[in-house]
PDB file of C-alpha atoms in Angstrom:
ATOM      1  CA  UNK A 194      78.993  93.936 103.890  1.00 75.00           C
ATOM      2  CA  UNK A 195      78.813  90.525 103.433  1.00 86.00           C
ATOM      3  CA  UNK A 196      80.388  88.513 106.568  1.00 93.00           C
ATOM      4  CA  UNK A 197      81.290  84.984 106.627  1.00 97.00           C
ATOM      5  CA  UNK A 198      80.900  82.941 110.262  1.00 97.00           C
ATOM      6  CA  UNK A 199      82.238  79.937 110.669  1.00 98.00           C
ATOM      7  CA  UNK A 200      81.156  78.723 114.654  1.00 96.00           C
ATOM      8  CA  UNK A 201      83.366  76.077 115.060  1.00 97.00           C
ATOM      9  CA  UNK A 202      87.018  76.697 115.809  1.00 96.00           C
ATOM     10  CA  UNK A 203      88.393  73.181 115.086  1.00 97.00           C
ATOM     11  CA  UNK A 204      86.220  69.533 114.747  1.00 97.00           C
ATOM     12  CA  UNK A 205      87.599  66.131 114.778  1.00 97.00           C
ATOM     13  CA  UNK A 206      86.190  62.887 113.290  1.00 98.00           C
ATOM     14  CA  UNK A 207      87.227  59.213 113.156  1.00 98.00           C
ATOM     15  CA  UNK A 208      88.366  57.734 110.015  1.00 97.00           C
ATOM     16  CA  UNK A 209      85.558  56.455 107.968  1.00 97.00           C
ATOM     17  CA  UNK A 210      82.912  58.723 109.619  1.00 98.00           C
ATOM     18  CA  UNK A 211      80.981  61.328 108.861  1.00 98.00           C
ATOM     19  CA  UNK A 212      81.445  65.501 109.865  1.00 98.00           C
ATOM     20  CA  UNK A 213      79.821  68.360 108.756  1.00 98.00           C
ATOM     21  CA  UNK A 214      81.047  71.863 109.337  1.00 98.00           C
ATOM     22  CA  UNK A 215      78.959  74.695 109.517  1.00 98.00           C
ATOM     23  CA  UNK A 216      79.038  78.133 107.686  1.00 98.00           C
ATOM     24  CA  UNK A 217      76.663  80.741 108.425  1.00 98.00           C
ATOM     25  CA  UNK A 218      76.756  84.078 106.163  1.00 97.00           C
ATOM     26  CA  UNK A 219      74.537  87.888 105.956  1.00 96.00           C
ATOM     27  CA  UNK A 220      73.861  89.658 102.091  1.00 92.00           C
ATOM     28  CA  UNK A 221      71.721  91.446 101.071  1.00 91.00           C
ATOM     29  CA  UNK A 222      71.993  90.330  97.316  1.00 89.00           C
ATOM     30  CA  UNK A 223      70.316  87.472  95.300  1.00 87.00           C
ATOM     31  CA  UNK A 224      72.576  86.240  93.087  1.00 89.00           C
ATOM     32  CA  UNK A 225      76.530  84.980  94.929  1.00 92.00           C
ATOM     33  CA  UNK A 226      78.125  81.862  94.869  1.00 92.00           C
ATOM     34  CA  UNK A 227      79.488  80.170  97.477  1.00 94.00           C
ATOM     35  CA  UNK A 228      82.650  77.520  98.172  1.00 95.00           C
ATOM     36  CA  UNK A 229      84.239  75.971 100.576  1.00 97.00           C
ATOM     37  CA  UNK A 230      88.393  75.493 100.375  1.00 96.00           C
ATOM     38  CA  UNK A 231      90.957  73.210 102.294  1.00 97.00           C
ATOM     39  CA  UNK A 232      94.084  74.398 103.528  1.00 96.00           C
ATOM     40  CA  UNK A 233      96.539  71.832 103.982  1.00 93.00           C
ATOM     41  CA  UNK A 234      99.775  71.938 105.607  1.00 87.00           C
ATOM     42  CA  UNK A 235     100.939  73.044 102.037  1.00 83.00           C
ATOM     43  CA  UNK A 236      99.112  76.276 101.985  1.00 89.00           C
ATOM     44  CA  UNK A 237      97.352  76.064  98.908  1.00 89.00           C
ATOM     45  CA  UNK A 238      93.888  76.804  98.801  1.00 91.00           C
ATOM     46  CA  UNK A 239      91.920  73.983  97.109  1.00 93.00           C
ATOM     47  CA  UNK A 240      88.132  74.353  96.320  1.00 93.00           C
ATOM     48  CA  UNK A 241      86.612  71.456  97.889  1.00 96.00           C
ATOM     49  CA  UNK A 242      82.922  72.190  96.636  1.00 95.00           C
ATOM     50  CA  UNK A 243      81.256  75.444  94.931  1.00 93.00           C
ATOM     51  CA  UNK A 244      77.392  76.323  95.302  1.00 94.00           C
ATOM     52  CA  UNK A 245      75.300  78.987  93.410  1.00 91.00           C
ATOM     53  CA  UNK A 246      72.345  80.666  95.283  1.00 92.00           C
ATOM     54  CA  UNK A 247      70.325  80.206  91.761  1.00 91.00           C
ATOM     55  CA  UNK A 248      70.438  76.606  92.126  1.00 90.00           C
ATOM     56  CA  UNK A 249      67.824  74.955  94.978  1.00 86.00           C
ATOM     57  CA  UNK A 250      70.005  71.110  94.788  1.00 93.00           C
ATOM     58  CA  UNK A 251      72.429  70.979  97.217  1.00 95.00           C
ATOM     59  CA  UNK A 252      76.077  70.432  95.272  1.00 94.00           C
ATOM     60  CA  UNK A 253      77.596  67.244  95.699  1.00 95.00           C
ATOM     61  CA  UNK A 254      81.596  66.344  94.732  1.00 94.00           C
ATOM     62  CA  UNK A 255      82.536  63.004  95.530  1.00 95.00           C
ATOM     63  CA  UNK A 256      82.362  62.097  99.654  1.00 97.00           C
ATOM     64  CA  UNK A 257      81.684  65.605  99.998  1.00 98.00           C
ATOM     65  CA  UNK A 258      78.094  67.833 100.147  1.00 97.00           C
ATOM     66  CA  UNK A 259      76.552  70.663 101.176  1.00 97.00           C
ATOM     67  CA  UNK A 260      73.375  71.843 102.757  1.00 97.00           C
ATOM     68  CA  UNK A 261      72.466  74.900 101.717  1.00 97.00           C
ATOM     69  CA  UNK A 262      69.582  76.657 103.180  1.00 96.00           C
ATOM     70  CA  UNK A 263      69.182  80.452 101.058  1.00 94.00           C
ATOM     71  CA  UNK A 264      66.781  81.568 103.736  1.00 94.00           C
ATOM     72  CA  UNK A 265      68.304  80.768 106.838  1.00 95.00           C
ATOM     73  CA  UNK A 266      71.665  81.540 105.016  1.00 96.00           C
ATOM     74  CA  UNK A 267      72.942  78.852 106.244  1.00 97.00           C
ATOM     75  CA  UNK A 268      75.803  76.343 104.193  1.00 97.00           C
ATOM     76  CA  UNK A 269      76.892  73.430 105.795  1.00 98.00           C
ATOM     77  CA  UNK A 270      79.814  70.847 104.396  1.00 98.00           C
ATOM     78  CA  UNK A 271      79.249  67.161 105.209  1.00 98.00           C
ATOM     79  CA  UNK A 272      82.087  65.105 104.751  1.00 98.00           C
ATOM     80  CA  UNK A 273      81.618  61.347 104.645  1.00 98.00           C
ATOM     81  CA  UNK A 274      83.595  58.377 104.724  1.00 97.00           C
ATOM     82  CA  UNK A 275      86.473  60.611 106.116  1.00 98.00           C
ATOM     83  CA  UNK A 276      89.866  59.930 105.229  1.00 97.00           C
ATOM     84  CA  UNK A 277      92.998  60.966 106.825  1.00 97.00           C
ATOM     85  CA  UNK A 278      94.032  63.039 103.813  1.00 95.00           C
ATOM     86  CA  UNK A 279      90.795  65.442 104.606  1.00 97.00           C
ATOM     87  CA  UNK A 280      92.815  66.944 107.845  1.00 97.00           C
ATOM     88  CA  UNK A 281      93.286  70.474 107.209  1.00 97.00           C
ATOM     89  CA  UNK A 282      91.987  74.043 107.357  1.00 97.00           C
ATOM     90  CA  UNK A 283      88.395  74.321 106.237  1.00 98.00           C
ATOM     91  CA  UNK A 284      87.315  77.617 105.091  1.00 98.00           C
ATOM     92  CA  UNK A 285      83.882  79.086 104.140  1.00 98.00           C
ATOM     93  CA  UNK A 286      83.760  81.730 101.780  1.00 95.00           C
ATOM     94  CA  UNK A 287      81.530  83.799  99.866  1.00 94.00           C
ATOM     95  CA  UNK A 288      81.163  86.101  96.056  1.00 90.00           C
ATOM     96  CA  UNK A 289      78.670  88.575  94.720  1.00 85.00           C
ATOM     97  CA  UNK A 290      77.645  87.279  91.523  1.00 78.00           C
ATOM     98  CA  UNK A 291      78.417  90.532  89.892  1.00 72.00           C
ATOM     99  CA  UNK A 292      81.690  91.516  88.028  1.00 60.00           C
ATOM    100  CA  UNK A 293      83.738  91.729  91.221  1.00 63.00           C
ATOM    101  CA  UNK A 294      85.329  88.715  92.224  1.00 76.00           C
ATOM    102  CA  UNK A 295      86.174  89.450  95.844  1.00 86.00           C
ATOM    103  CA  UNK A 296      86.155  86.009  98.311  1.00 91.00           C
ATOM    104  CA  UNK A 297      84.550  86.996 101.821  1.00 94.00           C
ATOM    105  CA  UNK A 298      85.964  84.140 103.828  1.00 96.00           C
ATOM    106  CA  UNK A 299      85.454  83.087 107.314  1.00 97.00           C
ATOM    107  CA  UNK A 300      87.811  82.254 109.977  1.00 97.00           C
ATOM    108  CA  UNK A 301      88.181  78.849 109.472  1.00 97.00           C
ATOM    109  CA  UNK A 302      87.809  75.069 111.142  1.00 98.00           C
ATOM    110  CA  UNK A 303      90.401  72.853 111.569  1.00 97.00           C
ATOM    111  CA  UNK A 304      89.579  69.664 111.123  1.00 98.00           C
ATOM    112  CA  UNK A 305      91.412  66.767 112.140  1.00 97.00           C
ATOM    113  CA  UNK A 306      91.009  62.843 111.539  1.00 97.00           C
ATOM    114  CA  UNK A 307      91.800  60.472 114.352  1.00 96.00           C
ATOM    115  CA  UNK A 308      92.725  56.762 112.550  1.00 95.00           C
TER     116      UNK A 308
ATOM    117  CA  UNK B 265      98.016  73.276  81.906  1.00 56.00           C
ATOM    118  CA  UNK B 266     100.591  74.883  84.626  1.00 71.00           C
ATOM    119  CA  UNK B 267      98.904  76.199  88.421  1.00 88.00           C
ATOM    120  CA  UNK B 268      99.777  79.247  89.817  1.00 93.00           C
ATOM    121  CA  UNK B 269     103.269  79.713  91.161  1.00 94.00           C
ATOM    122  CA  UNK B 270     104.432  82.694  93.655  1.00 96.00           C
ATOM    123  CA  UNK B 271     107.814  83.727  94.715  1.00 96.00           C
ATOM    124  CA  UNK B 272     109.710  83.681  96.941  1.00 97.00           C
ATOM    125  CA  UNK B 273     107.918  81.163  99.311  1.00 96.00           C
ATOM    126  CA  UNK B 274     109.498  82.791 102.570  1.00 96.00           C
ATOM    127  CA  UNK B 275     110.845  85.980 102.793  1.00 96.00           C
ATOM    128  CA  UNK B 276     112.357  88.163 105.916  1.00 98.00           C
ATOM    129  CA  UNK B 277     112.343  91.791 106.409  1.00 98.00           C
ATOM    130  CA  UNK B 278     112.920  94.411 108.516  1.00 98.00           C
ATOM    131  CA  UNK B 279     110.439  97.298 109.658  1.00 98.00           C
ATOM    132  CA  UNK B 280     110.161  99.798 107.282  1.00 98.00           C
ATOM    133  CA  UNK B 281     111.931  98.236 104.347  1.00 98.00           C
ATOM    134  CA  UNK B 282     109.725  97.425 101.199  1.00 98.00           C
ATOM    135  CA  UNK B 283     108.869  94.303  99.377  1.00 98.00           C
ATOM    136  CA  UNK B 284     107.712  92.880  96.088  1.00 98.00           C
ATOM    137  CA  UNK B 285     106.223  89.687  95.704  1.00 98.00           C
ATOM    138  CA  UNK B 286     105.495  87.782  92.684  1.00 98.00           C
ATOM    139  CA  UNK B 287     102.927  85.910  90.967  1.00 97.00           C
ATOM    140  CA  UNK B 288     102.186  84.008  87.771  1.00 94.00           C
ATOM    141  CA  UNK B 289      98.620  82.839  87.020  1.00 90.00           C
ATOM    142  CA  UNK B 290      97.604  79.605  85.593  1.00 87.00           C
ATOM    143  CA  UNK B 291      97.141  79.046  82.351  1.00 83.00           C
ATOM    144  CA  UNK B 292      94.332  80.901  80.203  1.00 82.00           C
ATOM    145  CA  UNK B 293      93.231  83.017  83.313  1.00 85.00           C
ATOM    146  CA  UNK B 294      93.517  86.379  83.294  1.00 85.00           C
ATOM    147  CA  UNK B 295      92.255  88.095  86.312  1.00 89.00           C
ATOM    148  CA  UNK B 296      94.755  87.861  89.741  1.00 92.00           C
ATOM    149  CA  UNK B 297      93.964  88.844  93.328  1.00 93.00           C
ATOM    150  CA  UNK B 298      96.082  89.140  96.394  1.00 97.00           C
ATOM    151  CA  UNK B 299      94.869  88.215  99.637  1.00 97.00           C
ATOM    152  CA  UNK B 300      96.954  88.489 103.184  1.00 98.00           C
ATOM    153  CA  UNK B 301      96.573  85.766 105.425  1.00 97.00           C
ATOM    154  CA  UNK B 302      97.089  86.433 109.273  1.00 96.00           C
ATOM    155  CA  UNK B 303      98.233  83.386 111.833  1.00 93.00           C
ATOM    156  CA  UNK B 304      94.934  81.342 112.423  1.00 90.00           C
ATOM    157  CA  UNK B 305      92.842  84.092 110.046  1.00 94.00           C
ATOM    158  CA  UNK B 306      90.558  83.789 106.974  1.00 95.00           C
ATOM    159  CA  UNK B 307      92.413  85.438 103.592  1.00 96.00           C
ATOM    160  CA  UNK B 308      91.493  89.386 103.359  1.00 97.00           C
ATOM    161  CA  UNK B 309      90.920  90.485 100.260  1.00 95.00           C
ATOM    162  CA  UNK B 310      93.432  93.496  99.253  1.00 97.00           C
ATOM    163  CA  UNK B 311      92.906  93.802  95.348  1.00 94.00           C
ATOM    164  CA  UNK B 312      92.019  92.487  92.045  1.00 92.00           C
ATOM    165  CA  UNK B 313      93.688  93.184  88.517  1.00 92.00           C
ATOM    166  CA  UNK B 314      92.202  92.807  85.624  1.00 88.00           C
ATOM    167  CA  UNK B 315      93.618  93.839  81.857  1.00 87.00           C
ATOM    168  CA  UNK B 316      96.822  95.362  84.129  1.00 89.00           C
ATOM    169  CA  UNK B 317      94.687  97.562  85.863  1.00 91.00           C
ATOM    170  CA  UNK B 318      92.860  97.490  89.397  1.00 91.00           C
ATOM    171  CA  UNK B 319      89.333  96.199  89.609  1.00 87.00           C
ATOM    172  CA  UNK B 320      88.363  96.113  93.528  1.00 88.00           C
ATOM    173  CA  UNK B 321      90.665  97.430  96.582  1.00 92.00           C
ATOM    174  CA  UNK B 322      89.735  95.872 100.505  1.00 92.00           C
ATOM    175  CA  UNK B 323      90.457  97.980 103.219  1.00 94.00           C
ATOM    176  CA  UNK B 324      94.348  98.018 102.727  1.00 97.00           C
ATOM    177  CA  UNK B 325      95.993 101.467 102.987  1.00 97.00           C
ATOM    178  CA  UNK B 326      97.868 102.947  99.852  1.00 96.00           C
ATOM    179  CA  UNK B 327     101.066 101.360 100.505  1.00 98.00           C
ATOM    180  CA  UNK B 328     100.004  98.049  99.672  1.00 98.00           C
ATOM    181  CA  UNK B 329      99.995  98.408  95.381  1.00 97.00           C
ATOM    182  CA  UNK B 330     100.152  96.229  92.626  1.00 96.00           C
ATOM    183  CA  UNK B 331     101.134  95.422  89.187  1.00 95.00           C
ATOM    184  CA  UNK B 332      99.735  93.314  86.516  1.00 94.00           C
ATOM    185  CA  UNK B 333     101.563  92.766  83.297  1.00 92.00           C
ATOM    186  CA  UNK B 334     100.698  91.820  79.668  1.00 90.00           C
ATOM    187  CA  UNK B 335     100.998  88.151  80.352  1.00 87.00           C
ATOM    188  CA  UNK B 336      98.981  88.191  83.296  1.00 86.00           C
ATOM    189  CA  UNK B 337     101.483  87.764  86.044  1.00 92.00           C
ATOM    190  CA  UNK B 338     101.181  90.301  89.260  1.00 95.00           C
ATOM    191  CA  UNK B 339     103.725  91.577  91.930  1.00 97.00           C
ATOM    192  CA  UNK B 340     102.153  92.844  94.960  1.00 98.00           C
ATOM    193  CA  UNK B 341     104.519  95.677  96.495  1.00 98.00           C
ATOM    194  CA  UNK B 342     104.295  96.948 100.198  1.00 98.00           C
ATOM    195  CA  UNK B 343     105.905 100.173 101.172  1.00 97.00           C
ATOM    196  CA  UNK B 344     106.896 101.018 104.693  1.00 98.00           C
ATOM    197  CA  UNK B 345     106.858  97.669 105.920  1.00 98.00           C
ATOM    198  CA  UNK B 346     105.088  97.366 109.953  1.00 98.00           C
ATOM    199  CA  UNK B 347     105.316  94.016 112.311  1.00 97.00           C
ATOM    200  CA  UNK B 348     101.565  93.491 111.243  1.00 97.00           C
ATOM    201  CA  UNK B 349     102.039  93.071 107.577  1.00 98.00           C
ATOM    202  CA  UNK B 350     103.774  89.649 109.127  1.00 98.00           C
ATOM    203  CA  UNK B 351     101.564  86.906 106.994  1.00 98.00           C
ATOM    204  CA  UNK B 352     100.829  84.742 104.444  1.00 97.00           C
ATOM    205  CA  UNK B 353     100.521  86.403 101.178  1.00 98.00           C
ATOM    206  CA  UNK B 354      97.968  84.163  98.545  1.00 97.00           C
ATOM    207  CA  UNK B 355      97.587  84.914  95.338  1.00 96.00           C
ATOM    208  CA  UNK B 356      94.484  83.631  93.158  1.00 93.00           C
ATOM    209  CA  UNK B 357      93.824  83.492  89.313  1.00 91.00           C
ATOM    210  CA  UNK B 358      90.589  83.405  87.946  1.00 86.00           C
ATOM    211  CA  UNK B 359      88.793  83.829  84.319  1.00 81.00           C
ATOM    212  CA  UNK B 360      86.540  86.764  83.968  1.00 71.00           C
ATOM    213  CA  UNK B 361      82.791  85.449  84.154  1.00 66.00           C
ATOM    214  CA  UNK B 362      83.668  82.515  85.319  1.00 67.00           C
ATOM    215  CA  UNK B 363      82.467  81.833  88.567  1.00 64.00           C
ATOM    216  CA  UNK B 364      84.096  77.943  89.171  1.00 67.00           C
ATOM    217  CA  UNK B 365      86.336  80.054  91.893  1.00 70.00           C
ATOM    218  CA  UNK B 366      89.902  80.558  91.989  1.00 85.00           C
ATOM    219  CA  UNK B 367      92.852  78.743  91.763  1.00 90.00           C
ATOM    220  CA  UNK B 368      95.249  79.700  94.930  1.00 93.00           C
ATOM    221  CA  UNK B 369      98.681  79.268  94.906  1.00 94.00           C
ATOM    222  CA  UNK B 370     100.741  78.155  97.528  1.00 94.00           C
ATOM    223  CA  UNK B 371     101.950  81.624  99.339  1.00 95.00           C
ATOM    224  CA  UNK B 372     104.494  83.809 100.381  1.00 97.00           C
ATOM    225  CA  UNK B 373     105.494  83.675 104.389  1.00 97.00           C
ATOM    226  CA  UNK B 374     106.378  87.400 104.773  1.00 98.00           C
ATOM    227  CA  UNK B 375     107.489  87.933 108.565  1.00 98.00           C
ATOM    228  CA  UNK B 376     108.535  91.446 109.420  1.00 98.00           C
ATOM    229  CA  UNK B 377     111.018  92.028 112.129  1.00 97.00           C
TER     230      UNK B 377
END
């Protein structure tokens, strides 16, 4: 079974600084997708960034980028120029590339942004 | 384009009772999944529905059941509620064949007393 591990229960960053959230996963599949979701106090899971395993290039979405190391099964999220609105729970998630769209989540990292 | 809406937002039930949670999927999406998120944990996959049939199930007992309707909306039913069923229940919709990721609702907070 696939597992996702987030080893940092909490992280903090100063406004305008950069922070990196860690995620490792375990799978025997070669075709899969990885995601970072943000969950603010409103409770809705918001997709931050997505990475296809077959793509070697790291995904980037504005201030958010990932460092995808397939051999090491590592998928970290870098947030640049942190803003107060970035404060939230961040979940790393895995999904097989087949027809089953089950997402497997990590336990999350609570990010605090200090002004 | 409408997002995913869930109702109710909060619910309190007594142990042993039954509950029905509802979800309207995002316009254009044909697949609905349900997740249980216990306090301080990541969401756990309950099951997924496609074409009104269950299409994958997580490690949840049969007292967790669901329905999907022709308009792709969905219900989650839980019978014989237990205290450990207290959690945030998230509904997510997607389009089969499209791996851009789910669109989630804001969830129903269920408290079992």
